[in-house]
Coordinates of C-alpha atoms in Angstrom, one line a residue:
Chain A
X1 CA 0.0 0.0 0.0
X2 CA 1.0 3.4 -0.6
X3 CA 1.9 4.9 2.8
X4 CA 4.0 8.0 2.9
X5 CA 6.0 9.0 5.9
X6 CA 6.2 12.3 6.9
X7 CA 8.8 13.9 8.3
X8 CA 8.2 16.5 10.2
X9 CA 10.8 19.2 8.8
X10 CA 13.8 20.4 10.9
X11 CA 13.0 23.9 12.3
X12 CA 15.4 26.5 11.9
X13 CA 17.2 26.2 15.1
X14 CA 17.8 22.4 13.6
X15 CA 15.7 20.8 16.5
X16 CA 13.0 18.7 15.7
X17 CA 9.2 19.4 16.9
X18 CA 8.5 16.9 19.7
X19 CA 5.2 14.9 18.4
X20 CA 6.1 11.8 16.7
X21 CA 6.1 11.7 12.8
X22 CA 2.0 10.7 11.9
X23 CA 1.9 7.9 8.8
X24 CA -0.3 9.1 6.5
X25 CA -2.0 7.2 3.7
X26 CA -3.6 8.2 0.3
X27 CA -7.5 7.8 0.7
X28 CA -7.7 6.4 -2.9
X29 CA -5.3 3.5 -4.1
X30 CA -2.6 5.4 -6.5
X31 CA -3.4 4.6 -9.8
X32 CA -0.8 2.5 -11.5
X33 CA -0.2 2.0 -15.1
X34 CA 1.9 -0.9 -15.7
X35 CA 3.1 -2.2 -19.3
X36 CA 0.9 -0.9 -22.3
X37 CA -2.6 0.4 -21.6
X38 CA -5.4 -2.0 -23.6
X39 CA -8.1 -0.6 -24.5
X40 CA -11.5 -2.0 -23.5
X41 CA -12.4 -3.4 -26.4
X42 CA -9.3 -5.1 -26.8
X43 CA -9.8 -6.4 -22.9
X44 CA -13.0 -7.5 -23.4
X45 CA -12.0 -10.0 -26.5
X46 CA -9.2 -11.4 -24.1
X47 CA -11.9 -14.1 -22.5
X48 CA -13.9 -15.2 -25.6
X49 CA -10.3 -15.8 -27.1
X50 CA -8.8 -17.9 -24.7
X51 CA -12.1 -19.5 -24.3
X52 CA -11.9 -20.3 -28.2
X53 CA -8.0 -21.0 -27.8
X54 CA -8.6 -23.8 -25.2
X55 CA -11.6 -25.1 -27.6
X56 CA -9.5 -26.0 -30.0
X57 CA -6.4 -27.3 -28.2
X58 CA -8.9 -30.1 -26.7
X59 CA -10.0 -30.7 -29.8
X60 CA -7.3 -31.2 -31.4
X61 CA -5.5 -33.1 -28.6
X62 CA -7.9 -35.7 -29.4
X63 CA -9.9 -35.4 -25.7
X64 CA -13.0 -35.7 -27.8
X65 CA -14.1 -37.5 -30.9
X66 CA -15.0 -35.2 -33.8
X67 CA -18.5 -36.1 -33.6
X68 CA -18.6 -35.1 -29.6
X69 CA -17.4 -31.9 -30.0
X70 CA -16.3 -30.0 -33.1
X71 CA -13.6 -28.1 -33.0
X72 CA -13.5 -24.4 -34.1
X73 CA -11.8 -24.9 -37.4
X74 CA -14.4 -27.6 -38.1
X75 CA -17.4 -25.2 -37.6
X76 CA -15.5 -22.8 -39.3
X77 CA -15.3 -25.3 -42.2
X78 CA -19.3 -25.9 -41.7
X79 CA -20.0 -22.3 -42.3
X80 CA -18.0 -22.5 -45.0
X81 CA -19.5 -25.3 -46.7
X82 CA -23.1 -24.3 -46.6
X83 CA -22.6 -20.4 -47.3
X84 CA -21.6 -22.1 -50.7
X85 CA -24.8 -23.9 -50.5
X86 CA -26.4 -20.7 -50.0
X87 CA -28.3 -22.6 -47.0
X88 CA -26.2 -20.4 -44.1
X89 CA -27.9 -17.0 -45.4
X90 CA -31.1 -18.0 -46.4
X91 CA -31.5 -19.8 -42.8
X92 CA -29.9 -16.6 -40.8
X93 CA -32.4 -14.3 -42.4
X94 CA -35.8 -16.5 -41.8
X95 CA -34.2 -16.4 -38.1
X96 CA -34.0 -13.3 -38.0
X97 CA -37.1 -12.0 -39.8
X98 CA -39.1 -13.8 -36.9
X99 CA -37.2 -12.1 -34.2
X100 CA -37.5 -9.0 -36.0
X101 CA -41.4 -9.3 -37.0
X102 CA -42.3 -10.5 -33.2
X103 CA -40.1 -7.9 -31.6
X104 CA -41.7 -5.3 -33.7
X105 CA -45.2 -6.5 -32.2
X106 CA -44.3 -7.5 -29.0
X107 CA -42.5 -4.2 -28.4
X108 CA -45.3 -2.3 -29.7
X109 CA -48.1 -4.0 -27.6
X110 CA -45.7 -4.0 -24.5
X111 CA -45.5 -0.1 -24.5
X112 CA -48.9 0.3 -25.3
X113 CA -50.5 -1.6 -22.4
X114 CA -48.0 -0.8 -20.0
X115 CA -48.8 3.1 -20.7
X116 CA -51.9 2.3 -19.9
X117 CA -51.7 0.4 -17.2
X118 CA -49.1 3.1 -15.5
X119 CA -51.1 5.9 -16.6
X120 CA -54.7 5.1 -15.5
X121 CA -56.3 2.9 -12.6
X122 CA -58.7 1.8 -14.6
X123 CA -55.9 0.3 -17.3
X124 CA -54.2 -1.1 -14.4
X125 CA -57.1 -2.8 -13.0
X126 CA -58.0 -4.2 -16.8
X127 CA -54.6 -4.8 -17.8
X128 CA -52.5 -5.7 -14.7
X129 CA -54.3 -9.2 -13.3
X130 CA -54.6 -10.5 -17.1
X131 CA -50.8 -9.8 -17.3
X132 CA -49.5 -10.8 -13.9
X133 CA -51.8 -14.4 -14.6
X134 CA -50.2 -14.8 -17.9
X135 CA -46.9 -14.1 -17.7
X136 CA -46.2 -17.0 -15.4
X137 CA -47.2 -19.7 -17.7
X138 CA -44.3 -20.7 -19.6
X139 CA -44.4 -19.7 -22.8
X140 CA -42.7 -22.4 -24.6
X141 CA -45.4 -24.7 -22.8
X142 CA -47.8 -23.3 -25.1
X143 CA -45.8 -24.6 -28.2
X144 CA -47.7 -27.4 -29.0
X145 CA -51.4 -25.5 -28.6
X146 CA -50.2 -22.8 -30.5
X147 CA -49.3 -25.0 -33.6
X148 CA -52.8 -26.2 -33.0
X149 CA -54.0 -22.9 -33.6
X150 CA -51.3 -21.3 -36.0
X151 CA -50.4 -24.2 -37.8
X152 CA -47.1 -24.4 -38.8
X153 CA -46.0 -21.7 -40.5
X154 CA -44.8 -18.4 -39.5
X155 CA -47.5 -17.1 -37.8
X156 CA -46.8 -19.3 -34.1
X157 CA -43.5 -18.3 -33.9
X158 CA -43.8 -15.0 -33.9
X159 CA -46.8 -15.3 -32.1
X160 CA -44.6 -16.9 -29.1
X161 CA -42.1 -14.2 -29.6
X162 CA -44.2 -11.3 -29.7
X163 CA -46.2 -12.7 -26.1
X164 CA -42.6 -13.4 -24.7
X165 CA -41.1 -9.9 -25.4
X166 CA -44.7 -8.1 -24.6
X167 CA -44.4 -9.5 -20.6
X168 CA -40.5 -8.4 -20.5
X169 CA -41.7 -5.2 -21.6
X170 CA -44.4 -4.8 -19.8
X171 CA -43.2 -6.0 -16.2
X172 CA -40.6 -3.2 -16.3
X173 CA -42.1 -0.2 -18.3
X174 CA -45.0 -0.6 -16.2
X175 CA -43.1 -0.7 -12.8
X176 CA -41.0 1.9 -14.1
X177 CA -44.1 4.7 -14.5
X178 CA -45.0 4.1 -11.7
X179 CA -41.1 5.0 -10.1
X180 CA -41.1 8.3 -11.4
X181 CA -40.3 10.5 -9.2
X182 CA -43.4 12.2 -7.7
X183 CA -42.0 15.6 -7.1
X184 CA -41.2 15.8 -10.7
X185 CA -44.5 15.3 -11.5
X186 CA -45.7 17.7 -8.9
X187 CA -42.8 20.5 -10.5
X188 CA -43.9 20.1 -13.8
X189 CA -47.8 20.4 -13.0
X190 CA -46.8 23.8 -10.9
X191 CA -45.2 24.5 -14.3
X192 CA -47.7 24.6 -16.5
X193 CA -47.1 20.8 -17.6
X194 CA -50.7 19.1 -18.9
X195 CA -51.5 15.6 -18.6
X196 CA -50.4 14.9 -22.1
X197 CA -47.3 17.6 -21.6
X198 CA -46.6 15.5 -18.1
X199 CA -46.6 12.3 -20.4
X200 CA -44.0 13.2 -22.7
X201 CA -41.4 15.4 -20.8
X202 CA -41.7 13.5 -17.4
X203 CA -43.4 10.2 -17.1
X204 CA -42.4 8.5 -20.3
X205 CA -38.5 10.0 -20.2
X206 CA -38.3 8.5 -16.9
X207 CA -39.4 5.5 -17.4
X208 CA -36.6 5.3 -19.9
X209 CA -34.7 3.3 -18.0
X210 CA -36.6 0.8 -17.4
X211 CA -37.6 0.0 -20.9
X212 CA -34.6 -0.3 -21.5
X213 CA -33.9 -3.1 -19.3
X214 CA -37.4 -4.8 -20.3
X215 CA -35.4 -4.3 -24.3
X216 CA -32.6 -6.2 -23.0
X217 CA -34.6 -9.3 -21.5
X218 CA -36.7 -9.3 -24.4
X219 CA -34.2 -9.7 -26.8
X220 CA -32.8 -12.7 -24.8
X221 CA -36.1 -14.1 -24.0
X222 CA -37.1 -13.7 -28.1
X223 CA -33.2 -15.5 -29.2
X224 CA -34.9 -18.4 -26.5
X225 CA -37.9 -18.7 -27.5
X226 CA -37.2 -19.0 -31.6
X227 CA -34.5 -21.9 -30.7
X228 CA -37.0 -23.9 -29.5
X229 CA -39.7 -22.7 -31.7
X230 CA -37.6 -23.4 -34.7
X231 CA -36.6 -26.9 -33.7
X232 CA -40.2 -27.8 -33.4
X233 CA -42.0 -28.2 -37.1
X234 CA -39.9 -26.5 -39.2
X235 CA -38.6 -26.4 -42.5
X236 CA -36.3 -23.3 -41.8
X237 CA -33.7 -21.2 -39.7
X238 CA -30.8 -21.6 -37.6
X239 CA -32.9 -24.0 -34.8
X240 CA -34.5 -26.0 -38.2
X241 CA -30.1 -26.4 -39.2
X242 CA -29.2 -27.2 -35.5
X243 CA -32.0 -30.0 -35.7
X244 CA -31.5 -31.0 -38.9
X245 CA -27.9 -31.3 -38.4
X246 CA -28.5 -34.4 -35.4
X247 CA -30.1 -36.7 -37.5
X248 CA -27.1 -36.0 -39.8
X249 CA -24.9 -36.6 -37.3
X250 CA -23.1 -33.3 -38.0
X251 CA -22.2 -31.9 -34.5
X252 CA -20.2 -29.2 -36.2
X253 CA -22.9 -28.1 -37.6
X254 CA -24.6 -28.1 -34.3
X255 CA -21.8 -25.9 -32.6
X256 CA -21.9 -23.2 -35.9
X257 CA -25.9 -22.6 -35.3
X258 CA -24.8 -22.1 -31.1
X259 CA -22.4 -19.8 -32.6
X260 CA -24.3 -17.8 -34.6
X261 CA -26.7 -17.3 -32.1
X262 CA -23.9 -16.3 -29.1
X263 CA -23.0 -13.9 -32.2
X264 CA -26.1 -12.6 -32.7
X265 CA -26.7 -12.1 -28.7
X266 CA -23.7 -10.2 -28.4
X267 CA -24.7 -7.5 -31.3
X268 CA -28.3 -7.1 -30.1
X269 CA -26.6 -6.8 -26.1
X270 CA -24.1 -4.4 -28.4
X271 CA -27.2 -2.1 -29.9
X272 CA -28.7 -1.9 -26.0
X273 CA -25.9 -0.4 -24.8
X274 CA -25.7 1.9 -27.4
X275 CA -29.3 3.3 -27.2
X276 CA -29.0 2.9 -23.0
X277 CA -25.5 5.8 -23.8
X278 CA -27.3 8.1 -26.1
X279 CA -30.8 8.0 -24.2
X280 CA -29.4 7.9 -20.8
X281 CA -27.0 10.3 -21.0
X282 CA -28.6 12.2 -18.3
X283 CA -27.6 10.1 -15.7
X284 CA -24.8 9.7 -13.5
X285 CA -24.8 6.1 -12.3
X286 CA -22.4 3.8 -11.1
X287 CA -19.9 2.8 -13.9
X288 CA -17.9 0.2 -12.3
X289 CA -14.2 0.4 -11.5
Chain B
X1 CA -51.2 43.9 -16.8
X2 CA -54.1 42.9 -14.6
X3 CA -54.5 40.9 -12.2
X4 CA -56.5 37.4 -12.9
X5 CA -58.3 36.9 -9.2
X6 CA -61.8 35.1 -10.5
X7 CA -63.5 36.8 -7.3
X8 CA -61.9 40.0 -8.3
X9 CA -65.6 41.5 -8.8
X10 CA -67.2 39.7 -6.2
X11 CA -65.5 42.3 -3.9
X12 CA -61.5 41.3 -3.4
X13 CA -59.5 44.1 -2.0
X14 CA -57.8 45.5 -5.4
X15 CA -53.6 45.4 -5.5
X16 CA -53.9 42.2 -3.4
X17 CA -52.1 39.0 -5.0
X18 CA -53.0 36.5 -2.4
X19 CA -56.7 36.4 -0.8
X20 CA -57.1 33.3 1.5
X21 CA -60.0 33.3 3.7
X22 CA -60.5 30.4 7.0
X23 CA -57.9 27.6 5.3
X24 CA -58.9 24.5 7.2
X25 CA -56.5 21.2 6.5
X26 CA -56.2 18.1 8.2
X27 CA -54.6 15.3 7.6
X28 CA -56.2 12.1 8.8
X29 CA -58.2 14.0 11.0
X30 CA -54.7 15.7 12.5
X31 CA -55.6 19.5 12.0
X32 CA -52.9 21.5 10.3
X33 CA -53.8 24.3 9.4
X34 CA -56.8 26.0 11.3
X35 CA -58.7 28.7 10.3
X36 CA -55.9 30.9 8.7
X37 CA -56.5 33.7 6.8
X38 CA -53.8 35.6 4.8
X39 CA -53.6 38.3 2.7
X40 CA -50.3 39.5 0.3
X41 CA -50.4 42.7 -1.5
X42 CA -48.7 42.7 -5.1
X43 CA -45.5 43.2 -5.2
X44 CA -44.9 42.7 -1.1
X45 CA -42.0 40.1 0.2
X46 CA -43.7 38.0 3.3
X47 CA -41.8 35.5 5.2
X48 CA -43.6 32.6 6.7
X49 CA -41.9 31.4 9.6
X50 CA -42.4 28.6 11.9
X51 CA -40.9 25.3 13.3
X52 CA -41.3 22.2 11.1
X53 CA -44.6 20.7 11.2
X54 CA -46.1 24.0 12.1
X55 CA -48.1 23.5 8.4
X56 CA -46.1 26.1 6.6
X57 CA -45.6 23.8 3.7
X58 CA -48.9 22.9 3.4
X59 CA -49.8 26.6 2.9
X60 CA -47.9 26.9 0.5
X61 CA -48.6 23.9 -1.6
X62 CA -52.3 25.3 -1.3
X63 CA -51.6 28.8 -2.3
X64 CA -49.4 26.8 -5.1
X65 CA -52.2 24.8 -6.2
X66 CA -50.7 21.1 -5.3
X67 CA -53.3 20.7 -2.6
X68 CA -56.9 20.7 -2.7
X69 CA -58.3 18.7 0.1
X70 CA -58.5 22.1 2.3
X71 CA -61.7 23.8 3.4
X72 CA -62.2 27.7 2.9
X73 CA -61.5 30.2 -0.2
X74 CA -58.6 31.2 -1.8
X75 CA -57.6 33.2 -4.7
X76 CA -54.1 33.3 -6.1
X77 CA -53.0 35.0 -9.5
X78 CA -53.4 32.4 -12.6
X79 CA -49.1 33.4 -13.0
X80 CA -47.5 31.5 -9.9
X81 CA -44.1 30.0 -9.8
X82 CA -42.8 27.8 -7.2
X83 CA -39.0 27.1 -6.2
X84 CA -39.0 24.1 -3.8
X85 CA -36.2 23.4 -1.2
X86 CA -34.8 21.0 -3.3
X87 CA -34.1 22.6 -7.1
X88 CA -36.2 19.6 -8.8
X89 CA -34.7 20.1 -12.0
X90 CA -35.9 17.5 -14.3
X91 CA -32.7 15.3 -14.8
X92 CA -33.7 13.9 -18.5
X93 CA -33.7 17.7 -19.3
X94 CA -30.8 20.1 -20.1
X95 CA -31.0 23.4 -18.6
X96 CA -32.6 25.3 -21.2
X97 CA -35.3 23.2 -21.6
X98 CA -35.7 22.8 -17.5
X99 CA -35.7 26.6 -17.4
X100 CA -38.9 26.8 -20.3
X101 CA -40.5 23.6 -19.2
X102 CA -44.6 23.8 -19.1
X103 CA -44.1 27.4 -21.4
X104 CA -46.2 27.9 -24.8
X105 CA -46.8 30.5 -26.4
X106 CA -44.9 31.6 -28.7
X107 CA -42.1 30.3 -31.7
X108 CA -39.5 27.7 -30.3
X109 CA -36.6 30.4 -31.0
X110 CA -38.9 32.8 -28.9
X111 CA -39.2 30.4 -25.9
X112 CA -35.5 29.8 -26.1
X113 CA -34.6 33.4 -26.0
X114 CA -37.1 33.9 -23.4
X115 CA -35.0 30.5 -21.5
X116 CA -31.5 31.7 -22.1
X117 CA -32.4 35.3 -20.8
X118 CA -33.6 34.1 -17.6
X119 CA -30.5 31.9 -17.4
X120 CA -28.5 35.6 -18.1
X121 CA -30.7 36.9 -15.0
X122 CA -29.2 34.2 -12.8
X123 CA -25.3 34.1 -14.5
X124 CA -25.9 30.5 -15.9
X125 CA -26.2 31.3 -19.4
X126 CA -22.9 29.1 -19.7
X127 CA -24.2 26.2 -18.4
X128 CA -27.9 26.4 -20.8
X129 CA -27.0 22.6 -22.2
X130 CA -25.4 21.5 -19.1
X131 CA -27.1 18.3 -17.7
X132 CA -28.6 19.2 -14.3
X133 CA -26.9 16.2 -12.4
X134 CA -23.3 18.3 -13.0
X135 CA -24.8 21.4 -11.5
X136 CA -23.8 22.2 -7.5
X137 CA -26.0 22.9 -5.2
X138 CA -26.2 27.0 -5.5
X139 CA -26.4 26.6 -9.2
X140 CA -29.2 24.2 -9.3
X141 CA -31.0 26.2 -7.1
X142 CA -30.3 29.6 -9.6
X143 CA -31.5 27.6 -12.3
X144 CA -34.7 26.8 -10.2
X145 CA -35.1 30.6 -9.8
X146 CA -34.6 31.0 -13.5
X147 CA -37.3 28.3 -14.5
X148 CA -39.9 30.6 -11.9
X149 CA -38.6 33.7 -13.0
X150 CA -39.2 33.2 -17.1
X151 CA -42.9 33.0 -16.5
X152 CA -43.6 36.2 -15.3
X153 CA -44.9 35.3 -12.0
X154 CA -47.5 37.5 -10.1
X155 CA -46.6 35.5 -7.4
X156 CA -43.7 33.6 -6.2
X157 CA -43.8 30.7 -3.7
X158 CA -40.4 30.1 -2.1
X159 CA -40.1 26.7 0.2
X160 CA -37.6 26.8 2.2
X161 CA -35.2 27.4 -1.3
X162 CA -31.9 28.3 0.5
X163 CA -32.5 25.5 2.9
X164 CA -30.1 22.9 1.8
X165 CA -27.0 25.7 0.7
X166 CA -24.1 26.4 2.5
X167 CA -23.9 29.6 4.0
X168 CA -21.5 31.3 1.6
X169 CA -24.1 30.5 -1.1
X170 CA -26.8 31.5 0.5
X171 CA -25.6 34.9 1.3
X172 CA -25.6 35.1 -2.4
X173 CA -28.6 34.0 -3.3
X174 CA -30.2 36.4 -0.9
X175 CA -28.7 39.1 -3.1
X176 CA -29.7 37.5 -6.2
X177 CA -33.4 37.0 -4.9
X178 CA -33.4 40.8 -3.7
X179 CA -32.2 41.7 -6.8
X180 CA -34.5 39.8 -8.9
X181 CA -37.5 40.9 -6.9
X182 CA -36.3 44.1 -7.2
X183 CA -37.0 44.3 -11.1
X184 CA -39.6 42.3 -11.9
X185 CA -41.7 43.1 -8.4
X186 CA -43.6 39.7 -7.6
X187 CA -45.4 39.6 -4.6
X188 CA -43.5 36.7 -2.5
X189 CA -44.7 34.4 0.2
X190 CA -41.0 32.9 1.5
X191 CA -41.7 29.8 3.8
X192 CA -38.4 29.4 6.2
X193 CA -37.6 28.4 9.2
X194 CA -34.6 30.8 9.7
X195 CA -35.2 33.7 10.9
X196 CA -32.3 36.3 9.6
X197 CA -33.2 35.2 6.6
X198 CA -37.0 36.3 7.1
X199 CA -35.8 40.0 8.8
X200 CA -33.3 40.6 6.1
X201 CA -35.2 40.0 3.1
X202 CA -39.4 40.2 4.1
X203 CA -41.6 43.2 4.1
X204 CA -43.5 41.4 6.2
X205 CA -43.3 38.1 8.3
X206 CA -45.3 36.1 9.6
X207 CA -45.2 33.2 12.8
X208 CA -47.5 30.2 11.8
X209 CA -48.0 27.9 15.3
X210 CA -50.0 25.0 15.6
X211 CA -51.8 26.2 12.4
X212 CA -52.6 29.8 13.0
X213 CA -50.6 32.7 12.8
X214 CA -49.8 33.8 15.5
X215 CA -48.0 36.9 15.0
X216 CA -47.9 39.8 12.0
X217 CA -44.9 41.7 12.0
X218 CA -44.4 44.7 9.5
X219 CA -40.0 44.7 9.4
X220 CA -40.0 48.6 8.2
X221 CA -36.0 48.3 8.4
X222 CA -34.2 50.1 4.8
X223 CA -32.8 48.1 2.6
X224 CA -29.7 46.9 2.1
X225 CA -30.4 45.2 5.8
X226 CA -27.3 44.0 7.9
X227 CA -27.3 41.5 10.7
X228 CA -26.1 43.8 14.4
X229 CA -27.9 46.8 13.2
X230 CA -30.4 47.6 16.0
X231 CA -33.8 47.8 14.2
X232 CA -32.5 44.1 13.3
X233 CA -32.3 42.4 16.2
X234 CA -34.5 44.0 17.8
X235 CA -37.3 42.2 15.4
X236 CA -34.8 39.3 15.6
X237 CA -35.7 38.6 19.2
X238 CA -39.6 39.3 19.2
X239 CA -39.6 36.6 16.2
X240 CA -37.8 34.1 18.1
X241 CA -39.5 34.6 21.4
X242 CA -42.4 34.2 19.3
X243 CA -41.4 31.1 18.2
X244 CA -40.2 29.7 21.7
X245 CA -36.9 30.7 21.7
X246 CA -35.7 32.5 24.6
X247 CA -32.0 34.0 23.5
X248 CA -29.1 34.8 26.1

C-alpha cells in the first residue's frame, strides 16, 4: 500500500518538533499503469479468445471425438461449406425476420399496455391481473397448442415471440411509471405541464430506463424462444439447421448454429448499450471500477 | 397587466395578490392548518416562519395549487411560480429546456430566447446545455429561480429554497433573490424556518404555530439590511421569542 512517511521538517534552530512523525495514507489507491494500456475493447476479447484457444487445443488433442465436439476450425469449415450452398444465409435471415417481426409487435403491444396500465387505474385494474396471470405460464409450454391454432407456418412463432417480449416489456415499463419521481410530477404540474405535456417530458423519459432493461430481456427471451420454436415443425432457420444437423450426425454443424446465435446475442446486447448511452446520457450512475 | 383573481368583482381588495380566507387542512383527522386567513399585496415580500410541522408547507402547496383537500377560499393569481427546497430540475432535461419547461406561447426560437435570458438573470447562461446532475447545489437552485422567473410570475412561492445551501451561497442568493425581486416586483410568500433570513429579506413576516398565525410583523427596516444593526435584532428577538426561543 501506498503509505508516505512524513517527516516532520527540521526547524530553523535544527531541533525537531517533539510529536512523533504521523503515517499518512492516500485515501484512494494510487493509480498505477503498468506495461501498455489495452483498450476495453481489446480487454473485453481477451476471455472469448482464450475461451476459443482452449476449444481447439482439446479438440485437437484428441480429448474428444469429432462427432462429440467440433472443433472451431471444423465449424468454421461448416460455415463454409453451406454459405456455398447458400443454405447459411437463407437460414440466418428467416431467423432473423421472426425475431425481428415478433419484436416489432411484442414491443409495440408491451408499450402500449404498460402506458396504460401506468397511466390510468382503470388500465391497471384491466390490464394488470390479465398480465401478472399470464406471464407465469411458460411460454414455450404453449408450443404445442399454438401449432394447434397457427399451424405451422410463420404465424406461431412469432406469435410466441411477440407474447414473450410483450411480458418483458411490460413488467418493467410498467413498474417503471410508476417509479417516477413524484415531485417531478408535482414541479412540472406547478409548471404549466398538462396531462399529455406531463406524459412526454416527465413520465415517459423516466421510465426510460426501465424500458430499457425490459429491451434487453426481451431480446434474450425472443433469441430463446425461436431456438425452441424453430426446432419444433420447421422447415427453416438456424434452430431448423441445429435440428437437422443431429439426425445428420453433424455436430459441427450443431456448434456453428450455437455460434451464430452467441454472435447474434452479443450484437443485439451491443445495440442496447448503445441506445442505454445516447438516451441515458442524463444520468450519472455507477460505472464500475 | 391585470391581475387574474376570478372573485376580483365579487368584492377582493384591489392590489392584493393572495386572498385566503379560513384555510382548514387536516390530515387524517390531525388538523394543520386551522382557520388561517392571509392576505399578500402585489408586489410585497412576506416570510412565513415557523418550526417544522407548524403547516407552513402545506400553505404553500395550497396557495401553489398542489393541494386541494383544504376547506375555505382562496384566490391566487393564474401566473404563480414555485422554487421548492430541493431545485427539482428534471434530470432527463438540459437546462434550457428545465428553465422553459410547461411554457407555450410563442415560436420555439422565442421560448428559447425567453429560456436563455432568464439563465442571463441568474449568470448561468454558460451552463444552458449543461445536464442538471453536474450542477452544484447553488447553481441548481439559480436555475430553479430562472425556471420561476421566465414566467412572469405574479406571485412567487419560495419553500424553504436556501435550505439545503451552505452559507457562503446562500448569502448570495439572498442578493440574487433581492435583486430579482427588485425588477420584476412579484409579490412573495417565503416559507423558512430561519429567521435572519425572514428579517433581512421580508416586508412582512409572519409566525405560523400549531396552524394559525400567531404573529404579523411589518419589518419597516431600509434596505440593504445588515445582521447587528439595532432595528435588526430587535425584530430578531420578538420573532424568536415568538417562536419559543428565549436568546441569552
Amino acid at each position: 500500500m501506498s503509505t508516505v512517511e512524513v517527516l516532520q521538517a527540521p526547524r530553523a534552530d535544527g531541533a525537531l518538533a517533539a510529536a512523533p512523525a504521523a503515517v499518512l495514507v492516500r485515501p484512494t489507491p494510487a493509480k498505477t499503469h503498468r506495461g501498455i494500456p489495452i483498450p476495453r475493447w481489446a480487454r473485453r476479447l481477451i476471455a472469448p479468445l482464450a475461451v476459443l484457444g482452449i476449444w481447439q487445443l482439446v479438440c485437437s488433442q484428441g480429448v474428444f471425438t469429432p462427432i462429440e465436439l467440433a472443433s472451431p476450425v471444423a465449424v468454421v469449415n461448416a460455415g463454409r461449406e453451406l454459405w456455398a450452398e447458400g443454405q447459411f444465409q437463407s437460414n440466418l435471415l428467416i431467423s432473423l425476420e421472426r425475431v425481428a417481426v415478433g419484436l416489432a409487435f411484442g414491443v409495440t403491444i408491451g408499450l402500449v399496455i404498460s402506458v396504460l396500465s401506468g397511466l390510468f387505474h382503470w388500465g391497471e385494474d384491466l390490464i394488470d391481473p390479465l398480465v401478472q396471470a399470464a406471464r407465469s405460464v411458460p411460454i414455450l409450454g404453449l408450443l404445442p397448442l399454438v401449432i394447434i391454432w397457427f399451424g405451422i407456418g410463420e404465424a406461431p412463432k412469432i406469435f410466441l415471440i411477440a407474447l414473450g417480449v410483450t411480458f418483458a416489456i411490460y413488467i418493467n415499463t410498467y413498474s417503471a411509471i410508476r417509479g417516477v419521481d413524484m415531485k417531478l410530477i408535482e414541479a412540472g404540474r406547478t409548471f404549466g405541464l398538462g396531462r399529455l405535456g406531463l406524459i412526454r417530458r416527465i413520465i415517459l423519459p423516466g421510465s426510460l430506463p426501465g424500458f430499457l432493461v425490459g429491451l434487453r430481456l426481451a431480446l434474450v427471451h425472443s433469441w430463446l424462444i425461436i431456438v425452441v420454436a424453430e426446432q419444433i415443425n420447421a422447415k427453416s432457420g438456424i434452430g431448423y439447421l441445429i435440428n437437422a444437423a443431429q439426425t445428420w450426425g453433424r455436430t459441427d454443424i450443431i456448434m456453428l448454429g450455437c455460434t451464430v446465435y452467441a454472435v447474434l446475442g452479443l450484437i443485439a446486447d451491443f445495440i442496447v448499450r448503445r441506445l442505454e448511452k445516447s438516451l441515458l446520457a442524463w444520468r450519472r450512475g455507477f460505472e464500475g471500477a | 397587466m391585470a391581475l387574474t383573481l376570478d372573485r376580483n368583482e365579487a368584492g377582493a381588495p384591489g392590489g392584493v395578490s393572495v386572498d385566503a380566507r379560513d384555510i382548514r387542512r387536516a390530515f387524517d383527522g390531525r388538523v394543520v392548518l386551522d382557520q388561517l386567513s392571509l392576505t399578500i399585496g402585489e408586489g410585497e415580500f412576506v416570510a412565513l416562519l415557523g418550526r417544522s410541522g407548524s403547516g407552513k408547507s402545506t400553505l404553500l402547496r395550497i396557495l401553489g395549487g398542489l393541494d386541494d383537500g383544504y376547506q375555505g377560499d382562496v384566490l391566487v393569481p393564474k401566473q404563480r411560480a414555485v422554487v421548492f427546497q430541493e431545485a427539482r430540475l428534471v434530470p432527463w432535461l438540459r437546462v434550457l429546456p428545465n428553465v422553459t419547461l410547461g411554457l407555450s406561447g410563442g415560436s420555439r426560437g422565442a421560448l428559447k430566447g425567453r429560456g436563455l435570458a432568464a439563465l442571463d438573470e441568474v449568470g448561468l447562461t454558460k451552463q444552458a446545455s449543461a445536464w442538471p446532475v453536474t450542477l452544484s447545489g447553488g447553481e441548481a437552485q439559480r436555475v430553479a429561480l430562472a425556471r420561476a422567473l421566465v414566467r412572469e410570475p405574479q406571485l412567487v412561492l419560495l419553500d424553504e429554497p436556501f435550505g439545503a445551501l451552505d452559507a457562503l451561497t446562500r448569502i448570495r442568493m439572498h442578493a440574487l433573490l433581492q435583486d430579482l425581486c427588485a425588477r420584476h416586483r412579484p409579490a412573495v410568500l417565503l416559507v423558512t424556518h430561519d429567521v435572519d433570513e425572514a428579517v433581512l429579506l421580508a416586508d412582512r413576516t409572519l409566525v405560523l404555530v400549531d396552524g394559525r398565525i400567531t404573529l404579523d410583523l411589518p419589518i419597516p427596516l431600509e434596505h440593504p439590511r445588515r445582521r447587528g444593526d439595532p432595528g435588526f435584532d430587535e425584530l430578531r428577538s420578538r420573532l424568536l421569542a415568538e417562536l419559543g426561543v428565549e436568546e441569552h
